[in-house]
Amino acid sequence: MLAHFWLAFVAFAGAIVLGEWQMYVRSPLHAWLDNPEHYYRSVTVHGVVMAYVLPTLVAMGLGYALSELALKRPLVGLRWAWAGFWLVLVGTAMAAAAMASGHASVLYTFYPPMIASPFFYLGIVLVVVGSWIWVALMSINLRAWRKENPGAAVPLAMFGNVAGAYLWAWTSIGAAIEILVLILPVALGFKDTIDAGLARVFFSWTLHAIVYFWLMPTYIAFYTLVPRAIGGRLYSDTMGRVAFVLFLVFSMPIGIHHLFADPQIGAGFKFVHAAMTAMVSVPTLLTVFTIVASVEIAGRMRGGKGAFGWIRALPWENPMMLAVAFSFVMLGFGGAGGLINMSYQLNESVHNTQWVTGHFHLIFGGAIVIMYFMIAYELWPQLTACAPLPAGPIRAQLWLWFAGMMVLTMPWHYVGILGMPRRMAYFDFTAPALQAQAWTVTASAVGGAMLVVSALVFVYVLATAEPFTFSLPAHPVGRVPALLNGYALWVSMMIALTVVNYGFPIAQLAALKETSVPAIPMGLR
Amino acid sequence: MSAEAVAVAAERRWSRAVAAIIAVLVAMMVFTGVHWASMPPSRVETIDPRTLHISGEFAEGNLGATLSPEGKVVVRLVAQQYSFEPQCLLVPAGVPVTFRATSTDVIHGFVVFGSNANTMLIPGYVATFTTTFPAVGEHMMPCHEYCGTGHEGMWARVQVVSADEFRKRAGNGSRVSCVRR
Amino acid sequence: MSAARWSIVALVVLTVVSFAVGFAWLPSEHGDFTAKGLWDTICRAAGVPQKWSAGAPAAATRSTRVVLDASMQRPQAQDAIGRGATLALNCTMCHGPRGLSQANAPNLAGQYPEVIIKQLMDYRGGDRASSIMQALAANLSDANIRDLAAYYTYLPRPRNAPVTDMSIVPALVRVGDPMHNVAPCAACHGGIERKPGAPWLEGMPKEYLVEQLAAFAAGKRHNDSHGQMRNMARNLTPQQIEEVALFYARHGEGEEGR
């Protein structure tokens, strides 16, 4: 687990420096780059690390930790777990080499017909395969525990953990098919043409639910770490389970909302995916209620009175309290932005503008990653048994992250509404049409700098506190209904919805021969 | 009521609130889809990007804005690494304009500042959508999907002129644009 | 009803209702979806490809008839090079004995094969104007053209040292002129990326480059499909054209000393 976290955070530190460099060179503070390809290379590395390497490793490391701590038994399949880790490490190195050499400047979305070096794709494949080993181990460990504890309620942390694992296994299939079936034959030179529309559909299969895979560690932390850490109780164990199963069903078959502006999908499927995306906001809204209620319990247990007095009574000097408050503020803004993106027609105004970039940095880099920090801080004592960590630097780090994220993303959202397009290496801010947009990029660059400092503080300040225990639910968990103790129904629904929502578009596009277009290799050969 | 019952009741109230929020959002989507007819490009049509330049709807001589005898305005354009053809689009104000566009090589896309024109251009498919420009003026139209290392230089312009002026220039069935040749 | 059954029913109802709205109700508001009845509407909403516009094309002004194909870029067999060498004896007067011209004709040595193929086919088809080249190309068959391309590709390029001092590279080559819709030259012509069909420019005679850019800008040369080069050249100032031509011509300085 330590290996997973260290690899994740080292890569994170590197990628965040690159991210800030990108912001800086794109802003009015810096002259144009000599070679725009360097910018796109950096964007590719930043994206691949932040989207594929960091969250996968955090989820895997946390998963193994939860498997042992929640189920109170040693991990079955330790050697396999190490094999998975090495696959992720080798895959990351391979992709990094391809990117660093300039042969893979295709961004982390790698949309064909642009084709990069096969090593780039193989690297990503290895990372995903390593994570599949983790998925299998989570399932195996849960099954072993169930055999020893027939009929018992699965501890909530493990329940969420395994739900996340199943979700990831199913959702990663989309990009896996895209890479293995469509892209690699072209990258390796066996084929010259590729269906760009079909590739985007497969990628969209993965693209939305992957963010829920990223989100699982954070939500697990909300439900099972936060209440205990701030001295309260979890308001409702059942609600937590409901939220996790709703994610399992609705996260994945909604990916076409990333393709609202695409010409290869019909209007009918676009609408259906939009409506179902509305459904996936439900578990978040439920979570907000449950966690705020749990926090309120903590406040009242500390003597807070009245409708809002409990807020003041909360343990604000506790870093976990700060983190969850910051996370919820960012979740509020980011979630609202997400609702706008999901709204079929409103999406037209913001598609592929910097609004989108602002949105996902806020919700993922902000709300989710801030809890990754807390997960690391919480687990570190368990993993390393080192000296206690002073809460002061942690609080400072969290404040810096929150403030930096707000300064980074708020101007970003605004300039997106003005229309600024994504993924451009430089802008001519002297042109009259663009002058009004210049300050936002400078502001974002300042925000980014704050984030870099915060990230470096995080990496240095990883220490330990008291022994680790999970949160107690407010009302003791008696009998958990079977539906909220297992996955069979929810996984079946997930698969069924996938078939209904994606089956026809994929089959239809795959059958079209005339849409296979010439591949365009990237990078000087 | 026991504490647990209080909790359950609170949860139920919240669930109803959540359901209401979702219903409002979805209803809004349906309403705007029905009444304001603002729908993203969703008419699937395929085309061969390799032969666009040789003949057919997207050959060079056919690109630009056209005015049909019934008064329908259609703008045709093509995206390639690294320019839109034509680089300057002429459109009338206050009249629905239908865009039809495709790509000759990789995935491009464009947004028109100050309007809701926004689409992806995927080789092999034709993107069709309709929008209206309310006022006279000039707008920037950047490519907004990463299309390679020249992406940051790929901008076109949209010139919105009065409906009368447009009719004068496009009335004879020719394809018009505002590219200075 | 058990919770499981209730969940399934709820999901099915949700799915059916959203499909009904998305496939029947919303498209019914748009004439071009409903033109041919309900089943057709549903098919269109599902994404079955249709023709959506009766846009009758005017007489197409043709830029080029050549379709660039990956096979044009593949290296050819040895005998193709030999045949090409024989054919190329007709070309040495202007293009030089080793593909490096002494006049203002373009250097062909080391040029990308698909570039040579396309330009010869354009001359042959009348899409690129030049009385000399059109006459010479008229007698070439497709196989001849491919052999010539194979030969010239195999010839060594003018020796040129890699550019290490970025300050001598004009801005247009490095970063383009974005607000005038000019991408960096190096993004297509090599240095950053290379687009198939874009010629290798290092060492080209300066007068030739200036002439061609001016021809593109005026629209007199129009064999670039969809105006890829015309869109660039039209937005260049005369100084930029001079600067760029000088850079590429000088960049090829080697034994030839040009």
Coordinates of C-alpha atoms in Angstrom, one line a residue, chain A residues 109-115 174 177-179 181-187 191-204 259 262-265 504-520, chain B residues 44-50 105-107 121-126, chain C residues 47 49:
Chain A
T109 CA -8.0 11.5 -24.4
F110 CA -5.9 10.3 -27.4
Y111 CA -8.7 10.8 -29.9
P112 CA -8.0 9.0 -33.2
P113 CA -7.4 9.5 -36.1
M114 CA -4.4 11.0 -34.3
I115 CA -2.2 8.0 -33.5
G174 CA -14.7 0.8 -23.0
I177 CA -11.7 -2.1 -26.4
E178 CA -10.9 1.2 -28.0
I179 CA -7.1 0.7 -27.5
V181 CA -9.3 -3.3 -31.0
L182 CA -9.3 0.0 -32.7
I183 CA -6.0 1.8 -32.0
L184 CA -3.2 -0.7 -31.4
P185 CA -3.7 -2.4 -34.8
V186 CA -3.2 1.0 -36.4
A187 CA -0.4 2.1 -34.1
K191 CA -4.1 -1.1 -40.4
D192 CA -4.3 2.3 -42.0
T193 CA -7.8 3.4 -41.2
I194 CA -9.8 3.8 -38.0
D195 CA -13.4 4.8 -37.2
A196 CA -12.9 8.0 -35.3
G197 CA -16.6 8.3 -34.2
L198 CA -16.7 4.7 -32.8
A199 CA -13.5 5.3 -30.9
R200 CA -15.0 8.3 -29.2
V201 CA -18.0 6.3 -28.3
F202 CA -15.9 3.6 -26.6
F203 CA -13.8 6.3 -24.9
S204 CA -17.0 8.0 -23.6
L259 CA -20.6 13.5 -27.0
D262 CA -20.7 15.0 -31.8
P263 CA -22.2 14.2 -35.2
Q264 CA -22.1 10.4 -34.9
I265 CA -24.7 9.9 -32.2
F504 CA -27.1 0.2 -30.5
P505 CA -24.8 3.2 -31.1
I506 CA -21.7 0.9 -30.9
A507 CA -23.2 -1.8 -33.1
Q508 CA -24.4 0.7 -35.6
L509 CA -21.1 2.6 -35.9
A510 CA -19.1 -0.6 -35.9
A511 CA -21.1 -1.9 -38.9
L512 CA -20.5 1.2 -40.9
K513 CA -17.6 0.6 -43.2
E514 CA -17.5 4.0 -44.8
T515 CA -16.6 5.8 -41.6
S516 CA -13.1 4.3 -41.3
V517 CA -10.9 7.2 -42.0
P518 CA -7.1 7.4 -42.6
A519 CA -5.0 7.4 -39.4
I520 CA -2.7 10.4 -38.8
Chain B
V44 CA -26.0 11.2 -38.1
E45 CA -24.7 11.4 -41.6
T46 CA -21.6 9.7 -43.0
I47 CA -19.2 10.9 -45.7
D48 CA -15.8 9.9 -47.1
P49 CA -13.2 12.4 -46.0
R50 CA -10.7 11.3 -48.6
D105 CA -8.3 14.6 -41.5
V106 CA -8.5 14.6 -37.7
I107 CA -11.1 15.6 -35.1
L121 CA -16.2 17.8 -36.6
I122 CA -15.3 14.2 -36.9
P123 CA -13.8 12.8 -40.1
G124 CA -16.3 10.4 -41.7
Y125 CA -19.4 12.2 -40.4
V126 CA -21.2 15.4 -41.3
Chain C
G47 CA -28.3 7.5 -35.1
P49 CA -27.1 7.6 -40.9

